Coordinates of C-alpha atoms in Angstrom, one line a residue:
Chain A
X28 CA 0.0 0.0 0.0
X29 CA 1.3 3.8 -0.6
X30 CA -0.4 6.6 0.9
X31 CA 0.7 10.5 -1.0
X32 CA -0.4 13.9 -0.9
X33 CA 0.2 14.9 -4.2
X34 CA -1.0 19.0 -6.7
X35 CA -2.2 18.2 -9.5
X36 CA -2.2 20.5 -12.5
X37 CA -4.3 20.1 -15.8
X38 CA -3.9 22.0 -18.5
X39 CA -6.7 24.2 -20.5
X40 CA -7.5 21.4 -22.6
X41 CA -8.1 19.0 -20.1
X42 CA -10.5 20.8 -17.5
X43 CA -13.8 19.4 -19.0
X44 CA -12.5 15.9 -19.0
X45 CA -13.5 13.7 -16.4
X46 CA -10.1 11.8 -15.4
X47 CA -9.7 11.6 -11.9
X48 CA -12.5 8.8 -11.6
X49 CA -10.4 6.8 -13.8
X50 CA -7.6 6.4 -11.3
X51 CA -10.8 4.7 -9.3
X52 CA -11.9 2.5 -12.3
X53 CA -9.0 1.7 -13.8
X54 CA -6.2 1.4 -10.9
X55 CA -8.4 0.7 -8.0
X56 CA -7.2 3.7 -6.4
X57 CA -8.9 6.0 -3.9
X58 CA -8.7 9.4 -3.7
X59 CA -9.6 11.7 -1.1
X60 CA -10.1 15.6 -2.4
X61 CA -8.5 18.2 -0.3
X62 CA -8.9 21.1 -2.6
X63 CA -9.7 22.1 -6.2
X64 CA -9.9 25.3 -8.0
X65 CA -9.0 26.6 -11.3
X66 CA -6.4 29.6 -11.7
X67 CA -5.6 32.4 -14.0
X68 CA -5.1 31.0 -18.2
X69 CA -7.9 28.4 -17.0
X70 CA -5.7 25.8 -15.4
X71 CA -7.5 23.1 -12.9
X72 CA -5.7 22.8 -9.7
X73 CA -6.5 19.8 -7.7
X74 CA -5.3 18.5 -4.4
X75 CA -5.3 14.6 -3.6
X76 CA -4.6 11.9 -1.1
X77 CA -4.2 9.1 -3.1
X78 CA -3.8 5.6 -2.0
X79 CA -3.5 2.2 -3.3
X80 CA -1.2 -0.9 -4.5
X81 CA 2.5 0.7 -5.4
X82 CA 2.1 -1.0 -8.5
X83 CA -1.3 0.3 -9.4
X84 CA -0.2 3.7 -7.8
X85 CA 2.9 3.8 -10.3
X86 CA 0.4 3.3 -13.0
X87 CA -2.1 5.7 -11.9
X88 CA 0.5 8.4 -11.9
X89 CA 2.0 7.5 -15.2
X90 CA -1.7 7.5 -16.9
X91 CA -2.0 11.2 -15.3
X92 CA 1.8 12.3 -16.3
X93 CA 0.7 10.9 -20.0
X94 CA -2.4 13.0 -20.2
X95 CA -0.4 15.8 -19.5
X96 CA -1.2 16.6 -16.0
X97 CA 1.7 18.1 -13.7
X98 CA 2.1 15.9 -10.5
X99 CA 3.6 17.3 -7.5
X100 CA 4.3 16.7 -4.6
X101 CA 2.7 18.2 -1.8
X102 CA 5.2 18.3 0.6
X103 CA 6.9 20.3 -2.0
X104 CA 4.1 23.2 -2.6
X105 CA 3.5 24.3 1.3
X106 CA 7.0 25.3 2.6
X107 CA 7.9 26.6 5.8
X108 CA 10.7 29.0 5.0
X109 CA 13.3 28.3 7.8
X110 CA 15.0 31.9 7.7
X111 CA 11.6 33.6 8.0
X112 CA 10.4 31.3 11.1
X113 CA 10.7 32.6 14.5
X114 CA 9.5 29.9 16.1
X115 CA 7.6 31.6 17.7
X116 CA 4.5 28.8 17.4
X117 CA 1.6 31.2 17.3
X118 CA 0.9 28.9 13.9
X119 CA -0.1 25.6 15.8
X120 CA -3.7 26.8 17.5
X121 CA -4.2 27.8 13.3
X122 CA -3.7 24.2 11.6
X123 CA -6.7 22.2 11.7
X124 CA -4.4 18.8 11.4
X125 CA -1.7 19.1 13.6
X126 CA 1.1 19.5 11.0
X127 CA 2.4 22.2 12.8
X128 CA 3.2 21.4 16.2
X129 CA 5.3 23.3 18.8
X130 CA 8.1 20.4 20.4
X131 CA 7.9 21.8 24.4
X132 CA 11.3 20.5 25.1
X133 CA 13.1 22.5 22.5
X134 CA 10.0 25.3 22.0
X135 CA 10.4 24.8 18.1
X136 CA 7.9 24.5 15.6
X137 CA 7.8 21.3 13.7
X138 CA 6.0 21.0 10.0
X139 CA 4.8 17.7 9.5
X140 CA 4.3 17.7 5.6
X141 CA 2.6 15.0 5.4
X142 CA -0.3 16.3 8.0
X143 CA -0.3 18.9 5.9
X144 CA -3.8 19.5 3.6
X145 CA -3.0 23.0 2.1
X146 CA -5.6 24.8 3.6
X147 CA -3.4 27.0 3.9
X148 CA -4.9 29.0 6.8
X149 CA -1.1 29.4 8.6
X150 CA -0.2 31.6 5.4
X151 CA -1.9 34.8 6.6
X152 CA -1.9 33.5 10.5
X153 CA 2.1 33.5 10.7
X154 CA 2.9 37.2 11.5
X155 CA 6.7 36.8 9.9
X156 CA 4.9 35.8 6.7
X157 CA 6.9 32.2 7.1
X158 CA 4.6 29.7 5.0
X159 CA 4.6 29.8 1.7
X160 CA 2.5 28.3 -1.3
X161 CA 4.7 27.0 -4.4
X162 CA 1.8 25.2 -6.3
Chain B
X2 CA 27.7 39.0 49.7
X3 CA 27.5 42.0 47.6
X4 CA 29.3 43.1 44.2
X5 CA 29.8 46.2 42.4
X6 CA 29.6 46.5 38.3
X7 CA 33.2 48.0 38.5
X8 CA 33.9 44.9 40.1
X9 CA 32.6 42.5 37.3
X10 CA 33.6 44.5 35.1
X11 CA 37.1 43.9 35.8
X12 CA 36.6 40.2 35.9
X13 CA 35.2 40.6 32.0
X14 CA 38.3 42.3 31.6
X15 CA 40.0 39.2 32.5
X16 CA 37.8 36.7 31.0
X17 CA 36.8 35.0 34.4
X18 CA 33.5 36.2 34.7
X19 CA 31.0 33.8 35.4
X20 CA 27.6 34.6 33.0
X21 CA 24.9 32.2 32.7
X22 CA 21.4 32.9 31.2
X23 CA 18.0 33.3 32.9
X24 CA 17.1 29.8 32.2
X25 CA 20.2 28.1 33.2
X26 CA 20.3 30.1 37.0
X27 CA 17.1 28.2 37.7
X28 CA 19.0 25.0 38.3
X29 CA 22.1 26.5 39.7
X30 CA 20.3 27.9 42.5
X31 CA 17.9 24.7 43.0
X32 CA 21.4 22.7 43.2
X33 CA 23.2 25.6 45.2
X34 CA 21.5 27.8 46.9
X35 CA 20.9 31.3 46.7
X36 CA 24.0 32.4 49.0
X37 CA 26.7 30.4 47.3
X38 CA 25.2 30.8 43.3
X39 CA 25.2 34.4 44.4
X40 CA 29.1 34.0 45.2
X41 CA 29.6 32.1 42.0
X42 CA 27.6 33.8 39.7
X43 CA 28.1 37.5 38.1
X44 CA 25.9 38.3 35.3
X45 CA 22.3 36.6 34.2
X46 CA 21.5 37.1 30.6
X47 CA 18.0 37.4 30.3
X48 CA 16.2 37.6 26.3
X49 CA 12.8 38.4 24.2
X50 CA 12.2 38.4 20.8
X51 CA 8.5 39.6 20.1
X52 CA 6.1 41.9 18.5
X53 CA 6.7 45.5 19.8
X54 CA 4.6 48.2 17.9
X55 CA 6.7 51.8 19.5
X56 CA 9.6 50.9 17.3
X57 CA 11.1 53.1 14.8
X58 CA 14.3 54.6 13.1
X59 CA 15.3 58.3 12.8
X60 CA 17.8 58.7 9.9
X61 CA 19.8 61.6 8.7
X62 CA 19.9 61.3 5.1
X63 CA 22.8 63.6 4.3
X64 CA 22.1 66.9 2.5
X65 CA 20.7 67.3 -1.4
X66 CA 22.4 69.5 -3.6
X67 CA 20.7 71.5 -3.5
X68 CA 19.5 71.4 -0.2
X69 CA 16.0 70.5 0.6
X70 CA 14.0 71.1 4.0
X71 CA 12.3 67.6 4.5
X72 CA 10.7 69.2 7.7
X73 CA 6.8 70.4 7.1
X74 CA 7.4 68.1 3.9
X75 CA 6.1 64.8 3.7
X76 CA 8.8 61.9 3.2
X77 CA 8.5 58.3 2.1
X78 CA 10.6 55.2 2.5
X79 CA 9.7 52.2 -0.2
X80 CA 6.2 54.4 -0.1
X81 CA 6.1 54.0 3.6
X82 CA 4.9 57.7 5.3
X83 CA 8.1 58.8 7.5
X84 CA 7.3 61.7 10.1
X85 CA 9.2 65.0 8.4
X86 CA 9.0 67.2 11.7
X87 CA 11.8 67.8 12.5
X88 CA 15.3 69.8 11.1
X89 CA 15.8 69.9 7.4
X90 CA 17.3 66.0 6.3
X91 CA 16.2 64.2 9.7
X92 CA 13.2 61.6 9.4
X93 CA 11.5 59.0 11.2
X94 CA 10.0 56.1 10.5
X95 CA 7.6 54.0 12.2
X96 CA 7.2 50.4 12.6
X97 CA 3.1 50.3 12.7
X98 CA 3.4 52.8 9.4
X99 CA 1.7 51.9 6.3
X100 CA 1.6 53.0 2.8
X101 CA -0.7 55.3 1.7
X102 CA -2.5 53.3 -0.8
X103 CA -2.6 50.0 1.4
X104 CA -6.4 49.0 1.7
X105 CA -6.0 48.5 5.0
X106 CA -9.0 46.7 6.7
X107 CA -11.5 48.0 4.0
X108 CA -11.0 44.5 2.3
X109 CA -11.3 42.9 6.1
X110 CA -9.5 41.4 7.2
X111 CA -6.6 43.2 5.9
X112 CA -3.7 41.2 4.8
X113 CA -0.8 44.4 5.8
X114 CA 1.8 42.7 4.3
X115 CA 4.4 45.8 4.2
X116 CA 4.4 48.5 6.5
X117 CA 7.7 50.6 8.4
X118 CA 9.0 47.8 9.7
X119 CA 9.5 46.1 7.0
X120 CA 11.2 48.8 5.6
X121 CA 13.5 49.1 8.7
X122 CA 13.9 44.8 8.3
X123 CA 15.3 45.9 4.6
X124 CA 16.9 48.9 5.2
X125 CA 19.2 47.0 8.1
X126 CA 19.7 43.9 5.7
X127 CA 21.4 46.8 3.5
X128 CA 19.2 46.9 0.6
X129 CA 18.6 50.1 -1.1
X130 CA 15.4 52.0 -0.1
X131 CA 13.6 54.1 -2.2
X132 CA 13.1 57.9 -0.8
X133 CA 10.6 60.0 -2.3
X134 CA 10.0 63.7 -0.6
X135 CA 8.3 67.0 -1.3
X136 CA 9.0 70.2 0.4
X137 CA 7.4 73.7 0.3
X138 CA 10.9 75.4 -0.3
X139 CA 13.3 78.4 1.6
X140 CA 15.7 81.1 0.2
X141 CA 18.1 78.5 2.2
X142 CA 16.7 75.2 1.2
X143 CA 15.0 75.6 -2.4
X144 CA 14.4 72.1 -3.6
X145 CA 10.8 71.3 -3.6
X146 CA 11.1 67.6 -5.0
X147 CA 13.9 64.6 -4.2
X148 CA 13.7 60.8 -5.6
X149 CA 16.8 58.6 -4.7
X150 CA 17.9 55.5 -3.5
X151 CA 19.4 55.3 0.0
X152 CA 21.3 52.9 1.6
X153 CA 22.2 52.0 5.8
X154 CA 26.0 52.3 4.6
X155 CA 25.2 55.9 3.3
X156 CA 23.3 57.8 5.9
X157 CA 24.3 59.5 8.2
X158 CA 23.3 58.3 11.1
X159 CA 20.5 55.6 11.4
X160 CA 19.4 54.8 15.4
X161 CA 16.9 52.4 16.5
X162 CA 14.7 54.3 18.8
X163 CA 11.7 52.7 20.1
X164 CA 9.7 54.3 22.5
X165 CA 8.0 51.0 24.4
X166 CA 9.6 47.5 24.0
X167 CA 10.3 44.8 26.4
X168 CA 6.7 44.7 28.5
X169 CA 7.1 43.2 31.7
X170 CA 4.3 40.4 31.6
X171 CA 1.2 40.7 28.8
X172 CA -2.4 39.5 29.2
X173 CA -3.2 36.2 27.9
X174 CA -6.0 37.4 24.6
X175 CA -9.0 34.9 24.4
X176 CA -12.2 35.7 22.5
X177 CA -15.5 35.1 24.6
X178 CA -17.7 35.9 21.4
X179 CA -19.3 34.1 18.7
X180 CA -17.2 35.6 16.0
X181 CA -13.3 35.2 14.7
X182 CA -11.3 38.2 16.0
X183 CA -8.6 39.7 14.2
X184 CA -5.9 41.8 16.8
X185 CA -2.6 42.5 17.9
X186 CA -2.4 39.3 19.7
X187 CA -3.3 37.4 16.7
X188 CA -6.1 35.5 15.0
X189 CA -8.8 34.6 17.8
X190 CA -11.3 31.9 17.3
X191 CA -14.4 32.5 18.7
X192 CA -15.6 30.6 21.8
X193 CA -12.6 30.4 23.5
X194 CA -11.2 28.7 20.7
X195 CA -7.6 29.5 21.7
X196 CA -5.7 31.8 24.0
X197 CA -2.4 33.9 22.6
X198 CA 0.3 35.2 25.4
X199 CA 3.5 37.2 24.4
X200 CA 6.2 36.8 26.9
X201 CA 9.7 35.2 27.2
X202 CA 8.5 34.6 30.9
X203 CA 10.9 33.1 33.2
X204 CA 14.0 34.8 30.3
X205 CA 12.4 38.1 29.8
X206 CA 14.1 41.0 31.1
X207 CA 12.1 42.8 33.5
X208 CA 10.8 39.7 34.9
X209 CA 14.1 39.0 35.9
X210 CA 14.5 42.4 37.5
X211 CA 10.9 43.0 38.7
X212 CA 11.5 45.8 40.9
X213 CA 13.9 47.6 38.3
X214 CA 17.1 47.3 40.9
X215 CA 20.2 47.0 38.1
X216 CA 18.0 47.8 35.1
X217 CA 17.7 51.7 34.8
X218 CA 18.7 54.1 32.2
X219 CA 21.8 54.5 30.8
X220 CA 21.9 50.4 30.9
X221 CA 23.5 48.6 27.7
X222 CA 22.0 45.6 26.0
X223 CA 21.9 43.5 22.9
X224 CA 19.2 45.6 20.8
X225 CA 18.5 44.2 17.4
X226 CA 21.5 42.4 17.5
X227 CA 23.9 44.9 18.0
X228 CA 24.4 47.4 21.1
X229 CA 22.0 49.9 22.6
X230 CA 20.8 51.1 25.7
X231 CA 18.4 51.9 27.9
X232 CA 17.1 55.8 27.1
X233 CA 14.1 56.0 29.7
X234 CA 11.0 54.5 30.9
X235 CA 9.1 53.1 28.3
X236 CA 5.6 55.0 27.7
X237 CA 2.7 53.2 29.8
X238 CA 5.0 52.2 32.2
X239 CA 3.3 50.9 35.2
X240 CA 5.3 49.6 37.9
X241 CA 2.2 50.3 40.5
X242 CA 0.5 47.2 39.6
X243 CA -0.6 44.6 41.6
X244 CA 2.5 41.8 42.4
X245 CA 3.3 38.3 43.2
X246 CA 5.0 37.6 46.8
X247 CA 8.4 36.9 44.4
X248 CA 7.6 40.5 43.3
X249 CA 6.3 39.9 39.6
X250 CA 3.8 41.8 38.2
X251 CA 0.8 39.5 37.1
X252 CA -0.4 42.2 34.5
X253 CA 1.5 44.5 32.0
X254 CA 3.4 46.8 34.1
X255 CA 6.6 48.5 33.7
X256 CA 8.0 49.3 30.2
X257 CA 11.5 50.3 28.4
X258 CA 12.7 53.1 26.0
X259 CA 15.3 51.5 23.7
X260 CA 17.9 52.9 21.8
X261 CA 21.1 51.8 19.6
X262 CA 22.9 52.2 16.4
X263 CA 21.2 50.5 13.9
X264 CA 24.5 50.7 11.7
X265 CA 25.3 47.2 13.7
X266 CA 22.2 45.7 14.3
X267 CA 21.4 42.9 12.2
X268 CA 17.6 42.1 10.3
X269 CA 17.4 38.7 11.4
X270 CA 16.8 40.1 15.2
X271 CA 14.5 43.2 14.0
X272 CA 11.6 41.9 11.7
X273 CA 9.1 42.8 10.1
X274 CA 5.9 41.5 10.8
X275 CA 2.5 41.6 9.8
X276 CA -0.6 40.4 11.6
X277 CA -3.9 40.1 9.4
X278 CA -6.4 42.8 10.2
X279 CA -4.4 44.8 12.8
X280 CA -1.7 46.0 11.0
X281 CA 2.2 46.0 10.5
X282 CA 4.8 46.1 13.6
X283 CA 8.4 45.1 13.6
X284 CA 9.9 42.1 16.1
X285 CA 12.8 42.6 18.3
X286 CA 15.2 41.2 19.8
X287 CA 16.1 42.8 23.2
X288 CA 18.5 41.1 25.7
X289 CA 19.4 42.5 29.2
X290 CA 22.0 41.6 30.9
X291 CA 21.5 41.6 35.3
X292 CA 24.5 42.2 37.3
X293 CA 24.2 39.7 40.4
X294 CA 25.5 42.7 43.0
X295 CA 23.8 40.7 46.0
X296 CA 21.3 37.9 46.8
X297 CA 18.3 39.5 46.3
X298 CA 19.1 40.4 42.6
X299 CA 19.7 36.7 42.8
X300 CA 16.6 35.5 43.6
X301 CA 14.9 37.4 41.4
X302 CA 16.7 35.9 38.5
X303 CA 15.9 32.8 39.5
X304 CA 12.6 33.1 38.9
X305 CA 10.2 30.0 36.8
X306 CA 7.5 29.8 34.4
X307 CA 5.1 28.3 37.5
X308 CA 6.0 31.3 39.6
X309 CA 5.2 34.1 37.2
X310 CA 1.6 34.9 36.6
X311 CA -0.5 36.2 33.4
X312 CA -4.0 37.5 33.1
X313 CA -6.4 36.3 30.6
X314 CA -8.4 38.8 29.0
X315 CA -11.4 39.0 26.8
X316 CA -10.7 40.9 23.4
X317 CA -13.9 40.2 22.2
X318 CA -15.5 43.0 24.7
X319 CA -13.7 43.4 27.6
X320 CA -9.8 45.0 26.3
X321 CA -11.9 47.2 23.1
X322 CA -14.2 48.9 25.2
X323 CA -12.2 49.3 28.3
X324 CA -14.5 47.4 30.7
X325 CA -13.0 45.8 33.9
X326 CA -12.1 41.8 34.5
X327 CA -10.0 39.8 33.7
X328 CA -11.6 35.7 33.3
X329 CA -8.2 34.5 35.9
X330 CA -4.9 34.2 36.1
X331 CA -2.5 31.2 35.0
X332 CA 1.0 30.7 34.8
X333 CA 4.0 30.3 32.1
X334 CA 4.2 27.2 32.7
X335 CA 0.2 26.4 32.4
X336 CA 0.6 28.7 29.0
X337 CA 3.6 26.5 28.0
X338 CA 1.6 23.4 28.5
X339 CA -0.2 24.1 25.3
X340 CA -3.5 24.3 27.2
X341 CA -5.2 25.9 29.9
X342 CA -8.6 26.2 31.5
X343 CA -10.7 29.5 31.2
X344 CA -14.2 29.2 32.3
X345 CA -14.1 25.7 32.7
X346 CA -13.4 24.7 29.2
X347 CA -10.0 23.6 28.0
X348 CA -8.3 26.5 25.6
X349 CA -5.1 25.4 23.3
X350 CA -2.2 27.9 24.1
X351 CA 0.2 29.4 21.7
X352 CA 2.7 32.5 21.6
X353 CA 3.8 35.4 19.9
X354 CA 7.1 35.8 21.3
X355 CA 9.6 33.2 20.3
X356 CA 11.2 31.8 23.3
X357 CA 13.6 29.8 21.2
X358 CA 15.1 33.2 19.9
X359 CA 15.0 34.2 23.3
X360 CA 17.3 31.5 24.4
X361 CA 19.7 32.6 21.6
X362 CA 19.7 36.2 22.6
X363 CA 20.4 35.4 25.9
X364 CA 23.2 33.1 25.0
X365 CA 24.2 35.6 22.6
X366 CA 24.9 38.0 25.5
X367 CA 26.3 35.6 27.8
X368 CA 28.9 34.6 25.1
X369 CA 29.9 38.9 24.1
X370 CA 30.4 38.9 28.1
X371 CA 32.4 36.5 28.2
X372 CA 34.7 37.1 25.6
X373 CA 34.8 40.5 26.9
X374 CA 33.4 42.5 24.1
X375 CA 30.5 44.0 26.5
X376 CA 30.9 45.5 29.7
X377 CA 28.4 46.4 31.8
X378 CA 27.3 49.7 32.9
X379 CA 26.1 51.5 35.9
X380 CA 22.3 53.2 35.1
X381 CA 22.8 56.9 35.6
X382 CA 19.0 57.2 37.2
X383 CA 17.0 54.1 38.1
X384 CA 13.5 53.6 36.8
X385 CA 10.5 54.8 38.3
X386 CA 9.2 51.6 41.0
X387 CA 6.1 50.5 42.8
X388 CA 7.4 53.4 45.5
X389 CA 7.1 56.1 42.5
X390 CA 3.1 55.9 43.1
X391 CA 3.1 56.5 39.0
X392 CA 0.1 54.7 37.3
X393 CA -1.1 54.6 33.6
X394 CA -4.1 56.5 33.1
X395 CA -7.0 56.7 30.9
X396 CA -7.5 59.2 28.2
X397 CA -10.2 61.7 29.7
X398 CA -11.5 63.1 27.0
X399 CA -13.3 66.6 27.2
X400 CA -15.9 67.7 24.6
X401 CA -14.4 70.9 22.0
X402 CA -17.9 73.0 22.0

């Protein structure tokens, strides 16, 4: 089994298609929405857990990367930039999931990327302007 | 067993001093004792690093060819609003500034994502700043127009000169009502859905030295990163209020006036910072060294999170319209917990102040003591304390007919 958070982006030409049930249908994958919209020059935006055999996983990705959907990572569109950070921790009352936690031994704040759903409610809740969106 | 700053100060001299942070004299005195850690012991560094809105910079920009009269001009930093009165090429900025065309909260909540101090943030990391003025133009100072790019290394002089930082305790902000509240002390969910505090606690400064007895003015600390000192009371200094038998205020009481060259400072201790729907500010770093000239200066650096004491207050109703009560009292500790209890429900904790940084000020100092690159020095006039009788008062307004 693999478990991922993972953007993905689909091109103009590809909004009105219905694809993401085919990673249901024909991978036996499941997917779990966290967040869609479309942005500027019409591009769909779509946020995924996705889970499944690796095998059928693999697969699923390829049959997306072929289409011409971008596939990203996650982890690597909500960073914490570590210059900006204070740790100061105001943050952690903020994230609904816990992905950012304050450690009380060393009072600093931990991002846990893959408790992360991109809400991204921290962005305008970190007063040092720390978390940023790469999508 | 008592010292004298001339004393210690010749033991910086020859690098056997004995300097240990606020945090570290906890154990020393649990293992020791009071009487022989206050033998042993010479200097407590003590740190903050937080949100402090009376910050701000005066610069002299050098004189225009020709010369200009910034003063009963305007002035504007990266299109930042700097205060023009004053002589011909001296400005100030403010940290809480904003530019003129910033929405502010009419999209609400505001987003204030550049304001004064993150010009002064820029300005220290030595990039260029854009300066556009206007003036009304003299026989002596005809120019009526200047656009230029300044930079730290050029000026003048640039100071740090902030007329309240380093608050001896803060409330604890909760929100008793049924909407999200955007302030100072953060986002705060309604229903007691979370409770902000801003304080170093048992490291910040004037919690070390509740009764002001080696802090005073005319003190020199680590401001910003580099070297300032102590200029005055801070404004809405309140050293009347009521206090803990260790002598720690449990509400916001005495304040400090900070100045320094910003020339030295460094932008990763002054930030600036911007909190959605309240506006910009600039975080500093302050860190105050405390002389250990006898036991009882001891003692009160010894101080711990479950022995100092913050109020929580309701900024829903309560702090905006200036109504009494406060909904309890808890300690650093409790607040460090990540929750505490406010009206019998349990409220997740978190802070504005980074104690982390704190820790690094504070070992910043303590290591600049020790190599002997910062002596001490003996306040030329001590603070106004609980004895003063001063108190922070209201504004009483009176009708203009």
């Amino acid at each position: 089994m693999i478990s991922k958070r993972i953007v993905l982006k689909f091109p103009h030409r590809l909004v009105d298609q219905p694809i993401v049930c085919n990673l249901a249908k024909y991978f036996d994958l499941e997917f779990n929405i966290l967040k869609a919209y479309i942005i500027p020059k019409e591009e769909g935006l779509l946020i995924l857990g996705l889970s499944g055999e690796e095998e059928n996983y693999n697969k699923g990705i390829n049959y997306l990367k072929k289409l011409g959907v971008i596939v990203q990572s996650l982890s690597q569109g909500i960073i914490r930039n570590s210059t900006r950070c204070t740790h100061c921790g105001v943050c952690i009352t903020v994230c609904p999931t816990g992905a950012l936690v304050l450690d009380t031994h060393t009072r600093k704040v931990h991002f846990y990327e893959n408790k992360c759903i991109a809400c991204e409610l921290c962005l305008p809740a970190c007063p040092l302007r720390a978390m940023e969106v790469h999508f | 067993m008592t010292k004298t700053i001339t004393e210690i100060n010749e033991k910086i001299k020859k690098g056997d001093v004995v300097v240990v942070t606020a945090e570290e004299i906890i154990n020393i005195v649990e293992e020791k004792g009071v009487e022989a850690a206050a033998q042993e012991i010479d200097v407590v560094t003590t740190g903050t690093f937080g949100p402090m809105c009376s910050s701000g910079m005066y610069i002299n920009i050098g004189h225009a060819k020709p010369r200009i009269k910034l003063g009963g001009g305007t002035a504007y930093l990266n299109e930042v609003p700097a205060y023009c009165g004053f002589a011909a090429v001296d400005i100030y900025l403010g940290c809480t500034s904003l530019p003129e065309d910033d929405p502010r909260n009419r999209v609400y909540p505001g987003k204030f994502e550049y304001g004064g101090g993150h010009v002064i943030e820029e300005f220290v990391a030595g990039k260029d700043i854009k300066l556009t003025a206007t003036a009304y133009g003299t026989d002596c100072y005809p120019r009526k127009k200047l656009e230029t790019w300044i930079n730290i290394k050029d000026v003048n002089e640039a100071v740090l000169f902030n007329p309240r930082n380093v608050y001896q305790n803060y409330n604890v902000a909760v929100n008793l009502s049924n909407k999200l509240i955007y302030t100072y002390m953060g986002t705060l969910k309604p229903g007691l859905g979370n409770a902000n505090y801003c304080s170093a606690g048992q490291l910040s400064p004037l919690l070390n030295d509740p009764l002001y007895k080696t802090i005073g003015i005319g003190t020199k600390i680590f401001l910003g990163g580099g070297v300032g000192y102590v200029a005055w009371q801070g404004t809405q200094h309140n050293p009347t209020t009521k206090r803990k038998d260790n002598d720690t205020p449990c509400v916001p009481a005495g304040t400090l006036a900070v100045i320094g060259d910003l020339k030295q400072m460094k932008p990763e201790w002054l930030r600036g910072t911007s909190f959605q729907g309240y506006g910009t500010t600039l975080t500093v770093g302050v860190g105050i060294p405390i002389p250990i000239l006898n036991e009882e200066i001891l003692r009160h650096t010894a101080v711990k999170d479950k022995d100092i004491y913050a109020s929580i207050v309701d900024y829903s109703e309560t702090y905006p319209q200036v109504k009494p009560g406060v909904l309890g009292e808890v300690s650093y500790e409790q607040l460090k917990s990540g929750k505490i209890v406010v009206q019998g429900k349990e409220v997740p904790t978190a802070s504005l102040s980074s104690y982390a940084k704190a820790v690094e000020i504070a070992e910043n100092l303590k290591d600049w003591i020790k190599q002997g690159r910062f002596l001490l020095t003996e306040p030329v006039a001590s603070l106004p304390g609980p004895e003063s009788g001063l108190t922070f008062k209201l504004l009483k307004e009176r009708p203009i007919e």
